[in-house]
Amino acid sequence: MLDVATPADHPVLSPMTLRIHHGDRICLLGPSGTGKTTLLNYLAGLETGQSRPGLRIGYLFQEHRLLPWRTLHDNLRLVGVCGDQVNALLAQVGLDGHGEHFPDQLSLGMARRAALARCLAVRPELLLLDEPFASLDPHRAAELQALIRELLKRTPRMAMICVTHEVRDAAALANRIWYLAGRPARLEHDQVLAHGPDALAGLTSRLEALGRSAAADAALAGGAPV
Amino acid sequence: MKASPLAYWIVLPLLVVLWWLMAWYLDTSLLPSPLAVLHTLQHEAASGELQRHLAITLQRVAISFALAMALGVLVGIAMGRLPLINALFDPLLVLLLNLPALVLIILLYVWFGLVEAAAILAVVINKVPNVAVTLREGARSLDPRLEQMARVYAFSPGKRLLHVWVPQLFPYLMAATRGGLALIWKIVLVVELLGRSDGVGFQLHLAFQVFDVAGLLAYSLAFIAIVQLIELVILQPLERRASRWRRSGVQHA
């Protein structure tokens, strides 16, 4: 669906070719500060200055990045949703009745769901999620994870890339794992997941091993240990 | 801290009383009593002169304000966003900011004659640098994260301007407007005094020549009242409306 090559002279990312297929649910793991967000930005076309024509992208940034001076209703209208679809979208993320609220009136979890509604509003072929569960309490995080799983089930052709630190999230959402490490960052690991508990256990130990070697890399490079 | 309206109702009448006592004690035509000023005001209003000159001055203020804002906003945003434009215009800005308004007015009258266009141009050139500097700050403070958002969601230039930029620039636009009105109406009076034969500035000029202090005060007070009216009727409601989202309050922590 999308083949992306990172340029040779990028300050954060080493040259690599990434191939994303329809229905890929990729979890992007790796030590913090490696450039996972940079990679998402690159895939969204934000690093190059040109957007990706013909590819509808929904991007859930770490902050909600809704326009604080517009109501949720208007925020969704601004990405091209018609009036009566707005309420359906808000209902889909559990925010029905909040259309007239401003983003800053919402809790962190609600604002993130509102931002997710905006992602869905463009009917994305590629959904980028940057640490969607960060700084949510476990209950809210589980709620949001269930919501995303539900969403993925309904849109089998949509590709998703989710940055996370938790192997548990990866196990719950992903069918493919990217592990980014090093400086400049390279894809250490690209694995399609098998299903079942054995696969998860295997993945966990593999990632722990990778994490250790990444920490060793970082220590050798003079960076902070992970 | 914002002064309470109560303070106005205490301090202002107190000032009037003080003025009255001074006028009564000194008993000179150089300090007429408030009543005498009110009388002059009534007289001028009855003859229609007050309204005519006020209208002409306000028209000059409005035209030069609109031109200065339009030009200043364009230049300021361009300077804030494009380093090349900033490098080109910055020396000019420094020059104009430090050039006394009076010099500019005299130069333009000398070069173009005592015509309306020269008067307006003098006011506009005086004001544009202030607006540009304010808006340059605003343009530099635009949130890059919202720019990225607008790029990902393919906002058209018009949409980006109206929904992403203008709300962020709004406080800077208001500051430029407030500072602009205060500065512009003062410069307009000087321009009128030096080279026009109508308007409040011209009337002040006439009053000055015959030491008609009552006339001076009457026209000044009328003008101050109008500027305050603009603030109360236009600017403050506009600000309240635009900052609705700020005051909507945080319901959830």
Tab-separated table of C-alpha atoms in Angstrom:
chain	number	residue	atom	x	y	z
A	1	MET	CA	0.000	0.000	0.000
A	2	LEU	CA	2.747	2.429	0.922
A	3	ASP	CA	6.469	2.119	0.315
A	4	VAL	CA	8.562	4.726	2.039
A	5	ALA	CA	12.280	5.226	1.832
A	6	THR	CA	13.893	7.538	4.332
A	7	PRO	CA	16.559	9.827	2.865
A	8	ALA	CA	20.291	9.237	3.248
A	9	ASP	CA	20.956	12.519	5.012
A	10	HIS	CA	18.273	12.517	7.695
A	11	PRO	CA	19.668	13.615	11.076
A	12	VAL	CA	17.590	11.175	13.139
A	13	LEU	CA	16.635	8.317	10.848
A	14	SER	CA	19.086	6.118	9.011
A	15	PRO	CA	18.221	5.209	5.407
A	16	MET	CA	15.672	2.430	5.338
A	17	THR	CA	12.830	1.202	3.202
A	18	LEU	CA	9.527	0.582	4.895
A	19	ARG	CA	6.740	-1.358	3.281
A	20	ILE	CA	3.281	-0.985	4.735
A	21	HIS	CA	0.425	-3.188	3.584
A	22	HIS	CA	-3.328	-2.849	3.866
A	23	GLY	CA	-4.494	-4.200	7.180
A	24	ASP	CA	-1.081	-3.957	8.825
A	25	ARG	CA	-1.338	-3.232	12.537
A	26	ILE	CA	2.164	-2.247	13.379
A	27	CYS	CA	3.372	-1.465	16.864
A	28	LEU	CA	6.455	0.672	16.809
A	29	LEU	CA	8.590	-0.024	19.867
A	30	GLY	CA	11.972	1.171	20.947
A	31	PRO	CA	13.860	3.138	23.572
A	32	SER	CA	12.662	6.704	24.118
A	33	GLY	CA	14.424	9.385	22.146
A	34	THR	CA	15.204	7.095	19.216
A	35	GLY	CA	12.991	8.893	16.747
A	36	LYS	CA	9.720	6.996	16.800
A	37	THR	CA	7.716	10.228	16.599
A	38	THR	CA	10.071	11.482	13.893
A	39	LEU	CA	9.342	8.345	11.910
A	40	LEU	CA	5.593	8.884	12.285
A	41	ASN	CA	6.006	12.507	11.192
A	42	TYR	CA	8.028	11.292	8.252
A	43	LEU	CA	5.325	8.825	7.247
A	44	ALA	CA	2.713	11.593	7.566
A	45	GLY	CA	4.764	13.738	5.203
A	46	LEU	CA	5.556	16.324	7.859
A	47	GLU	CA	9.321	15.983	7.626
A	48	THR	CA	9.630	16.539	3.905
A	49	GLY	CA	7.382	19.537	3.526
A	50	GLN	CA	5.162	17.740	1.055
A	51	SER	CA	2.130	15.785	2.096
A	52	ARG	CA	1.403	12.340	0.703
A	53	PRO	CA	-1.045	12.863	-2.135
A	54	GLY	CA	-3.857	10.385	-2.481
A	55	LEU	CA	-3.339	8.796	0.925
A	56	ARG	CA	-5.804	9.658	3.668
A	57	ILE	CA	-3.961	9.828	6.960
A	58	GLY	CA	-5.359	10.098	10.461
A	59	TYR	CA	-2.751	11.141	12.984
A	60	LEU	CA	-3.340	10.980	16.727
A	61	PHE	CA	-0.598	13.218	18.086
A	62	GLN	CA	0.658	12.926	21.655
A	63	GLU	CA	-1.270	16.090	22.518
A	64	HIS	CA	-4.825	16.361	21.237
A	65	ARG	CA	-3.986	19.260	18.898
A	66	LEU	CA	-7.629	20.137	18.518
A	67	LEU	CA	-8.180	23.827	17.899
A	68	PRO	CA	-8.835	25.077	21.454
A	69	TRP	CA	-10.950	27.993	20.203
A	70	ARG	CA	-13.366	25.767	18.321
A	71	THR	CA	-15.929	23.378	19.789
A	72	LEU	CA	-15.556	19.636	19.172
A	73	HIS	CA	-18.331	19.959	16.644
A	74	ASP	CA	-16.457	22.661	14.715
A	75	ASN	CA	-13.143	20.817	15.038
A	76	LEU	CA	-14.681	17.828	13.270
A	77	ARG	CA	-16.452	20.004	10.709
A	78	LEU	CA	-13.096	21.564	9.834
A	79	VAL	CA	-11.634	18.270	8.598
A	80	GLY	CA	-14.590	17.884	6.273
A	81	VAL	CA	-17.332	16.065	8.173
A	82	CYS	CA	-20.941	16.945	7.377
A	83	GLY	CA	-23.201	18.169	10.149
A	84	ASP	CA	-25.140	15.016	10.999
A	85	GLN	CA	-22.078	12.775	10.831
A	86	VAL	CA	-20.409	14.756	13.599
A	87	ASN	CA	-22.689	13.363	16.276
A	88	ALA	CA	-22.270	9.829	14.976
A	89	LEU	CA	-18.485	10.203	15.149
A	90	LEU	CA	-18.617	11.586	18.668
A	91	ALA	CA	-20.908	8.742	19.707
A	92	GLN	CA	-18.446	6.282	18.222
A	93	VAL	CA	-15.730	7.440	20.642
A	94	GLY	CA	-18.149	7.746	23.560
A	95	LEU	CA	-18.451	11.515	23.502
A	96	ASP	CA	-22.047	11.962	22.423
A	97	GLY	CA	-23.509	15.159	23.778
A	98	HIS	CA	-20.113	16.860	24.033
A	99	GLY	CA	-20.219	18.516	20.618
A	100	GLU	CA	-20.608	22.022	21.998
A	101	HIS	CA	-17.703	21.691	24.424
A	102	PHE	CA	-14.336	23.279	23.855
A	103	PRO	CA	-11.332	20.912	23.973
A	104	ASP	CA	-9.953	22.417	27.184
A	105	GLN	CA	-13.187	21.591	28.955
A	106	LEU	CA	-12.455	17.900	28.512
A	107	SER	CA	-10.313	15.547	30.550
A	108	LEU	CA	-7.125	14.217	28.978
A	109	GLY	CA	-8.749	10.918	28.064
A	110	MET	CA	-11.814	12.580	26.563
A	111	ALA	CA	-9.696	15.025	24.559
A	112	ARG	CA	-7.675	12.114	23.204
A	113	ARG	CA	-10.849	10.317	22.169
A	114	ALA	CA	-12.073	13.528	20.519
A	115	ALA	CA	-8.793	13.687	18.605
A	116	LEU	CA	-9.302	10.040	17.648
A	117	ALA	CA	-12.737	10.977	16.321
A	118	ARG	CA	-11.019	13.545	14.126
A	119	CYS	CA	-8.666	10.831	12.822
A	120	LEU	CA	-11.678	8.711	11.918
A	121	ALA	CA	-13.420	11.665	10.333
A	122	VAL	CA	-11.096	11.559	7.339
A	123	ARG	CA	-11.782	7.802	6.889
A	124	PRO	CA	-8.045	7.098	7.024
A	125	GLU	CA	-6.214	4.452	5.041
A	126	LEU	CA	-3.281	4.921	7.380
A	127	LEU	CA	-3.824	5.610	11.074
A	128	LEU	CA	-0.850	6.904	13.042
A	129	LEU	CA	-1.057	6.759	16.840
A	130	ASP	CA	1.672	8.363	18.908
A	131	GLU	CA	1.627	6.843	22.401
A	132	PRO	CA	-2.161	6.818	22.618
A	133	PHE	CA	-2.164	5.361	26.142
A	134	ALA	CA	0.483	7.583	27.704
A	135	SER	CA	-0.471	9.379	30.940
A	136	LEU	CA	-3.909	7.774	31.122
A	137	ASP	CA	-4.864	5.879	34.252
A	138	PRO	CA	-5.047	2.092	33.670
A	139	HIS	CA	-8.838	2.103	33.477
A	140	ARG	CA	-8.968	4.839	30.817
A	141	ALA	CA	-6.094	3.258	28.935
A	142	ALA	CA	-7.935	-0.070	28.808
A	143	GLU	CA	-11.079	1.734	27.653
A	144	LEU	CA	-9.232	3.475	24.850
A	145	GLN	CA	-7.496	0.250	23.858
A	146	ALA	CA	-10.839	-1.524	23.589
A	147	LEU	CA	-12.128	1.356	21.487
A	148	ILE	CA	-9.187	1.129	19.109
A	149	ARG	CA	-9.499	-2.646	18.851
A	150	GLU	CA	-13.172	-2.278	18.009
A	151	LEU	CA	-12.258	0.273	15.399
A	152	LEU	CA	-9.608	-1.941	13.818
A	153	LYS	CA	-12.107	-4.770	13.607
A	154	ARG	CA	-14.496	-2.552	11.660
A	155	THR	CA	-11.878	-1.330	9.185
A	156	PRO	CA	-9.927	-4.403	8.089
A	157	ARG	CA	-8.110	-2.649	5.234
A	158	MET	CA	-6.877	0.304	7.242
A	159	ALA	CA	-3.201	0.204	8.175
A	160	MET	CA	-2.206	1.342	11.651
A	161	ILE	CA	1.099	2.287	13.180
A	162	CYS	CA	1.085	2.755	16.922
A	163	VAL	CA	4.030	4.013	18.952
A	164	THR	CA	4.052	2.482	22.411
A	165	HIS	CA	6.365	1.436	25.215
A	166	GLU	CA	4.262	-1.439	26.442
A	167	VAL	CA	4.663	-4.900	24.999
A	168	ARG	CA	1.168	-5.563	26.372
A	169	ASP	CA	-0.274	-2.903	24.056
A	170	ALA	CA	1.621	-4.412	21.188
A	171	ALA	CA	0.239	-7.838	21.967
A	172	ALA	CA	-3.296	-6.479	22.131
A	173	LEU	CA	-3.232	-4.407	18.961
A	174	ALA	CA	-0.481	-5.492	16.615
A	175	ASN	CA	-0.011	-8.107	13.976
A	176	ARG	CA	3.427	-6.775	13.189
A	177	ILE	CA	6.213	-5.320	15.301
A	178	TRP	CA	8.758	-2.703	14.388
A	179	TYR	CA	11.630	-2.161	16.755
A	180	LEU	CA	13.516	1.075	16.251
A	181	ALA	CA	16.882	1.641	17.920
A	182	GLY	CA	20.291	3.151	17.475
A	183	ARG	CA	21.540	6.553	16.515
A	184	PRO	CA	20.621	7.398	13.777
A	185	ALA	CA	17.658	5.129	14.277
A	186	ARG	CA	17.339	1.978	12.237
A	187	LEU	CA	14.718	-0.715	12.140
A	188	GLU	CA	16.331	-3.456	14.227
A	189	HIS	CA	13.459	-5.775	13.941
A	190	ASP	CA	10.423	-6.200	11.681
A	191	GLN	CA	8.352	-9.203	12.606
A	192	VAL	CA	4.915	-10.388	11.708
A	193	LEU	CA	3.268	-11.765	14.813
A	194	ALA	CA	1.857	-15.186	15.097
A	195	HIS	CA	-1.127	-15.504	17.402
A	196	GLY	CA	-1.439	-17.234	20.720
A	197	PRO	CA	0.161	-16.883	24.126
A	198	ASP	CA	3.419	-18.591	23.082
A	199	ALA	CA	3.945	-15.926	20.446
A	200	LEU	CA	3.493	-13.205	23.032
A	201	ALA	CA	5.931	-14.831	25.443
A	202	GLY	CA	8.428	-15.242	22.615
A	203	LEU	CA	7.955	-11.633	21.584
A	204	THR	CA	8.434	-10.382	25.126
A	205	SER	CA	11.728	-12.187	25.558
A	206	ARG	CA	12.937	-11.152	22.094
A	207	LEU	CA	12.136	-7.524	22.836
A	208	GLU	CA	13.788	-7.684	26.210
A	209	ALA	CA	16.913	-8.989	24.550
A	210	LEU	CA	16.679	-6.239	21.935
A	211	GLY	CA	16.099	-3.656	24.667
A	212	ARG	CA	19.212	-4.837	26.466
A	213	SER	CA	21.324	-4.667	23.337
A	214	ALA	CA	19.866	-1.219	22.557
A	215	ALA	CA	20.790	-0.096	26.050
A	216	ALA	CA	24.287	-1.416	25.476
A	217	ASP	CA	24.403	0.455	22.139
A	218	ALA	CA	23.309	3.647	23.813
A	219	ALA	CA	25.861	3.230	26.587
A	220	LEU	CA	28.604	2.684	24.017
A	221	ALA	CA	27.462	5.724	22.074
A	222	GLY	CA	27.644	7.788	25.245
A	223	GLY	CA	23.873	8.155	25.541
A	224	ALA	CA	21.784	7.575	28.611
A	225	PRO	CA	20.948	3.954	29.385
A	226	VAL	CA	17.414	2.943	28.609
B	1	MET	CA	-5.034	44.854	37.715
B	2	LYS	CA	-8.214	46.062	36.126
B	3	ALA	CA	-9.748	49.110	37.798
B	4	SER	CA	-13.294	48.597	38.945
B	5	PRO	CA	-16.006	50.795	37.411
B	6	LEU	CA	-16.670	52.066	40.931
B	7	ALA	CA	-13.298	53.811	40.940
B	8	TYR	CA	-14.340	55.737	37.843
B	9	TRP	CA	-17.505	56.914	39.579
B	10	ILE	CA	-15.485	58.186	42.529
B	11	VAL	CA	-12.296	59.529	40.944
B	12	LEU	CA	-13.798	61.274	37.930
B	13	PRO	CA	-16.460	63.328	39.796
B	14	LEU	CA	-13.772	64.182	42.355
B	15	LEU	CA	-11.600	65.552	39.537
B	16	VAL	CA	-14.512	67.633	38.250
B	17	VAL	CA	-15.115	69.059	41.721
B	18	LEU	CA	-11.423	69.896	42.049
B	19	TRP	CA	-11.452	71.551	38.631
B	20	TRP	CA	-14.530	73.532	39.606
B	21	LEU	CA	-12.943	74.752	42.841
B	22	MET	CA	-9.755	75.765	41.022
B	23	ALA	CA	-11.706	77.641	38.347
B	24	TRP	CA	-13.801	79.379	40.983
B	25	TYR	CA	-10.730	80.323	43.043
B	26	LEU	CA	-8.545	81.501	40.131
B	27	ASP	CA	-11.439	83.165	38.310
B	28	THR	CA	-9.630	83.490	34.958
B	29	SER	CA	-10.692	82.841	31.378
B	30	LEU	CA	-7.625	80.570	31.057
B	31	LEU	CA	-9.337	77.992	33.260
B	32	PRO	CA	-13.059	78.022	32.550
B	33	SER	CA	-15.379	76.163	34.922
B	34	PRO	CA	-16.840	72.794	33.879
B	35	LEU	CA	-20.142	74.546	33.378
B	36	ALA	CA	-18.591	77.007	30.911
B	37	VAL	CA	-17.032	74.106	28.970
B	38	LEU	CA	-20.372	72.346	28.897
B	39	HIS	CA	-21.890	75.553	27.632
B	40	THR	CA	-19.354	75.787	24.793
B	41	LEU	CA	-19.992	72.141	23.978
B	42	GLN	CA	-23.732	72.810	23.790
B	43	HIS	CA	-23.211	75.861	21.661
B	44	GLU	CA	-20.915	74.042	19.224
B	45	ALA	CA	-23.289	71.087	19.067
B	46	ALA	CA	-26.298	73.332	18.435
B	47	SER	CA	-24.566	75.006	15.500
B	48	GLY	CA	-23.614	71.589	14.090
B	49	GLU	CA	-19.926	72.513	14.032
B	50	LEU	CA	-18.954	69.970	16.697
B	51	GLN	CA	-20.569	67.087	14.832
B	52	ARG	CA	-19.138	68.195	11.484
B	53	HIS	CA	-15.556	68.407	12.737
B	54	LEU	CA	-15.844	65.253	14.805
B	55	ALA	CA	-17.198	63.368	11.785
B	56	ILE	CA	-14.384	64.589	9.549
B	57	THR	CA	-11.702	63.659	12.095
B	58	LEU	CA	-13.286	60.267	12.747
B	59	GLN	CA	-13.365	59.619	9.031
B	60	ARG	CA	-9.645	60.361	8.793
B	61	VAL	CA	-8.989	58.129	11.795
B	62	ALA	CA	-11.039	55.315	10.262
B	63	ILE	CA	-9.371	55.483	6.843
B	64	SER	CA	-5.819	55.702	8.140
B	65	PHE	CA	-6.519	53.039	10.768
B	66	ALA	CA	-7.856	50.612	8.166
B	67	LEU	CA	-4.930	51.215	5.818
B	68	ALA	CA	-2.316	51.020	8.569
B	69	MET	CA	-3.766	47.801	9.999
B	70	ALA	CA	-4.052	46.115	6.609
B	71	LEU	CA	-0.534	47.018	5.599
B	72	GLY	CA	0.981	46.431	9.035
B	73	VAL	CA	-0.637	43.014	9.439
B	74	LEU	CA	0.616	41.867	6.025
B	75	VAL	CA	4.146	43.147	6.585
B	76	GLY	CA	4.266	41.903	10.186
B	77	ILE	CA	3.136	38.362	9.355
B	78	ALA	CA	5.485	38.165	6.382
B	79	MET	CA	8.362	39.330	8.581
B	80	GLY	CA	7.476	36.872	11.314
B	81	ARG	CA	7.292	33.899	8.967
B	82	LEU	CA	9.950	34.628	6.330
B	83	PRO	CA	13.511	35.380	7.500
B	84	LEU	CA	14.386	36.996	4.152
B	85	ILE	CA	11.539	39.508	4.363
B	86	ASN	CA	12.481	40.182	7.968
B	87	ALA	CA	16.098	40.870	7.006
B	88	LEU	CA	14.943	43.256	4.265
B	89	PHE	CA	12.360	45.200	6.255
B	90	ASP	CA	13.914	45.251	9.705
B	91	PRO	CA	16.275	48.217	9.092
B	92	LEU	CA	13.393	50.178	7.555
B	93	LEU	CA	11.261	49.355	10.578
B	94	VAL	CA	13.919	50.590	12.994
B	95	LEU	CA	14.238	53.794	10.978
B	96	LEU	CA	10.493	54.473	10.885
B	97	LEU	CA	9.959	53.580	14.539
B	98	ASN	CA	12.508	56.197	15.565
B	99	LEU	CA	11.480	58.894	13.120
B	100	PRO	CA	9.438	61.566	14.944
B	101	ALA	CA	5.856	61.714	13.675
B	102	LEU	CA	6.167	65.463	13.223
B	103	VAL	CA	9.110	65.146	10.796
B	104	LEU	CA	7.170	62.737	8.619
B	105	ILE	CA	4.103	64.962	8.588
B	106	ILE	CA	6.099	68.058	7.623
B	107	LEU	CA	8.038	66.189	4.928
B	108	LEU	CA	4.898	64.811	3.312
B	109	TYR	CA	3.168	68.210	3.398
B	110	VAL	CA	6.257	69.804	1.865
B	111	TRP	CA	6.534	67.175	-0.860
B	112	PHE	CA	2.874	66.675	-1.740
B	113	GLY	CA	1.305	69.941	-0.577
B	114	LEU	CA	-1.397	70.414	2.040
B	115	VAL	CA	-3.661	67.731	0.581
B	116	GLU	CA	-5.797	65.022	2.139
B	117	ALA	CA	-3.713	62.179	0.686
B	118	ALA	CA	-0.539	63.554	2.291
B	119	ALA	CA	-2.329	63.814	5.633
B	120	ILE	CA	-3.600	60.243	5.515
B	121	LEU	CA	-0.280	58.905	4.247
B	122	ALA	CA	1.575	60.596	7.091
B	123	VAL	CA	-0.650	58.926	9.673
B	124	VAL	CA	-0.434	55.540	7.960
B	125	ILE	CA	3.355	55.576	7.717
B	126	ASN	CA	3.547	56.551	11.369
B	127	LYS	CA	1.381	53.653	12.435
B	128	VAL	CA	2.414	50.773	10.149
B	129	PRO	CA	5.712	49.993	11.958
B	130	ASN	CA	3.939	49.591	15.308
B	131	VAL	CA	1.381	47.219	13.841
B	132	ALA	CA	4.079	45.297	11.968
B	133	VAL	CA	6.241	44.831	15.076
B	134	THR	CA	3.280	43.593	17.109
B	135	LEU	CA	2.101	41.189	14.416
B	136	ARG	CA	5.632	39.947	13.814
B	137	GLU	CA	5.717	38.802	17.436
B	138	GLY	CA	2.353	37.150	16.906
B	139	ALA	CA	3.434	35.374	13.739
B	140	ARG	CA	6.567	34.093	15.471
B	141	SER	CA	4.544	32.653	18.303
B	142	LEU	CA	2.245	30.600	16.041
B	143	ASP	CA	2.171	27.045	17.416
B	144	PRO	CA	4.122	24.718	15.077
B	145	ARG	CA	2.189	21.736	16.428
B	146	LEU	CA	-1.057	23.169	15.101
B	147	GLU	CA	0.696	23.872	11.789
B	148	GLN	CA	1.541	20.175	11.552
B	149	MET	CA	-2.029	19.277	12.398
B	150	ALA	CA	-3.311	21.590	9.663
B	151	ARG	CA	-0.886	19.983	7.199
B	152	VAL	CA	-1.887	16.412	8.058
B	153	TYR	CA	-5.559	17.267	7.706
B	154	ALA	CA	-4.944	19.228	4.493
B	155	PHE	CA	-6.429	22.557	5.594
B	156	SER	CA	-6.785	24.956	2.677
B	157	PRO	CA	-4.867	28.254	3.019
B	158	GLY	CA	-8.094	30.119	3.750
B	159	LYS	CA	-9.140	27.637	6.413
B	160	ARG	CA	-5.705	27.739	7.987
B	161	LEU	CA	-5.775	31.529	8.095
B	162	LEU	CA	-9.261	31.799	9.531
B	163	HIS	CA	-9.292	28.933	12.025
B	164	VAL	CA	-5.640	28.375	12.945
B	165	TRP	CA	-3.862	31.698	12.512
B	166	VAL	CA	-6.414	34.419	13.291
B	167	PRO	CA	-7.389	32.986	16.704
B	168	GLN	CA	-3.718	32.783	17.677
B	169	LEU	CA	-3.039	36.274	16.339
B	170	PHE	CA	-6.161	37.744	17.911
B	171	PRO	CA	-4.504	39.114	21.092
B	172	TYR	CA	-1.832	40.737	18.919
B	173	LEU	CA	-4.480	42.181	16.588
B	174	MET	CA	-6.298	43.618	19.595
B	175	ALA	CA	-3.101	45.095	21.008
B	176	ALA	CA	-2.323	46.663	17.638
B	177	THR	CA	-5.889	47.979	17.398
B	178	ARG	CA	-5.877	49.520	20.877
B	179	GLY	CA	-2.429	51.044	20.518
B	180	GLY	CA	-3.358	52.010	16.982
B	181	LEU	CA	-6.479	53.951	17.827
B	182	ALA	CA	-4.796	55.770	20.688
B	183	LEU	CA	-1.831	56.747	18.527
B	184	ILE	CA	-3.701	57.444	15.312
B	185	TRP	CA	-6.240	59.887	16.662
B	186	LYS	CA	-3.484	61.904	18.287
B	187	ILE	CA	-1.462	62.035	15.072
B	188	VAL	CA	-4.576	62.894	13.069
B	189	LEU	CA	-5.094	65.936	15.274
B	190	VAL	CA	-1.522	67.101	14.631
B	191	VAL	CA	-1.917	66.510	10.895
B	192	GLU	CA	-5.125	68.557	10.929
B	193	LEU	CA	-3.548	71.290	12.969
B	194	LEU	CA	-0.640	71.630	10.560
B	195	GLY	CA	-2.297	71.340	7.210
B	196	ARG	CA	-6.048	70.869	7.043
B	197	SER	CA	-8.870	73.389	7.279
B	198	ASP	CA	-11.392	71.169	9.039
B	199	GLY	CA	-11.542	68.513	11.731
B	200	VAL	CA	-11.023	68.625	15.480
B	201	GLY	CA	-7.304	69.409	15.093
B	202	PHE	CA	-8.146	72.471	13.028
B	203	GLN	CA	-10.682	73.635	15.639
B	204	LEU	CA	-8.090	73.193	18.373
B	205	HIS	CA	-5.742	75.296	16.275
B	206	LEU	CA	-8.317	78.100	16.055
B	207	ALA	CA	-9.020	77.901	19.771
B	208	PHE	CA	-5.280	78.051	20.501
B	209	GLN	CA	-4.877	81.239	18.444
B	210	VAL	CA	-7.430	83.110	20.556
B	211	PHE	CA	-6.598	81.289	23.819
B	212	ASP	CA	-10.112	79.843	23.867
B	213	VAL	CA	-9.489	77.261	26.590
B	214	ALA	CA	-13.198	76.416	26.873
B	215	GLY	CA	-13.213	75.527	23.178
B	216	LEU	CA	-10.035	73.427	23.558
B	217	LEU	CA	-11.460	71.479	26.468
B	218	ALA	CA	-14.876	71.084	24.852
B	219	TYR	CA	-13.443	69.500	21.697
B	220	SER	CA	-10.983	67.343	23.642
B	221	LEU	CA	-13.659	65.999	25.966
B	222	ALA	CA	-16.007	65.255	23.085
B	223	PHE	CA	-13.246	63.334	21.350
B	224	ILE	CA	-12.211	61.379	24.458
B	225	ALA	CA	-15.841	60.417	24.953
B	226	ILE	CA	-16.064	59.084	21.405
B	227	VAL	CA	-12.857	57.050	21.695
B	228	GLN	CA	-14.136	55.522	24.964
B	229	LEU	CA	-17.413	54.750	23.224
B	230	ILE	CA	-15.560	52.861	20.483
B	231	GLU	CA	-13.736	50.860	23.174
B	232	LEU	CA	-16.958	50.023	25.022
B	233	VAL	CA	-19.258	49.392	22.086
B	234	ILE	CA	-16.914	47.712	19.602
B	235	LEU	CA	-13.628	46.505	21.068
B	236	GLN	CA	-14.706	45.040	24.384
B	237	PRO	CA	-17.687	43.049	23.038
B	238	LEU	CA	-15.447	41.775	20.227
B	239	GLU	CA	-12.851	40.634	22.747
B	240	ARG	CA	-15.441	38.980	24.958
B	241	ARG	CA	-16.841	37.095	22.018
B	242	ALA	CA	-13.472	35.945	20.737
B	243	SER	CA	-12.219	34.744	24.116
B	244	ARG	CA	-15.355	32.754	24.909
B	245	TRP	CA	-13.382	29.499	24.733
B	246	ARG	CA	-10.899	30.701	27.369
B	247	ARG	CA	-13.580	31.501	29.889
B	248	SER	CA	-15.522	28.333	29.211
B	249	GLY	CA	-13.678	26.899	32.199
B	250	VAL	CA	-11.994	23.597	32.773
B	251	GLN	CA	-14.569	21.104	33.953
B	252	HIS	CA	-12.276	18.133	34.273
B	253	ALA	CA	-8.776	18.288	35.567
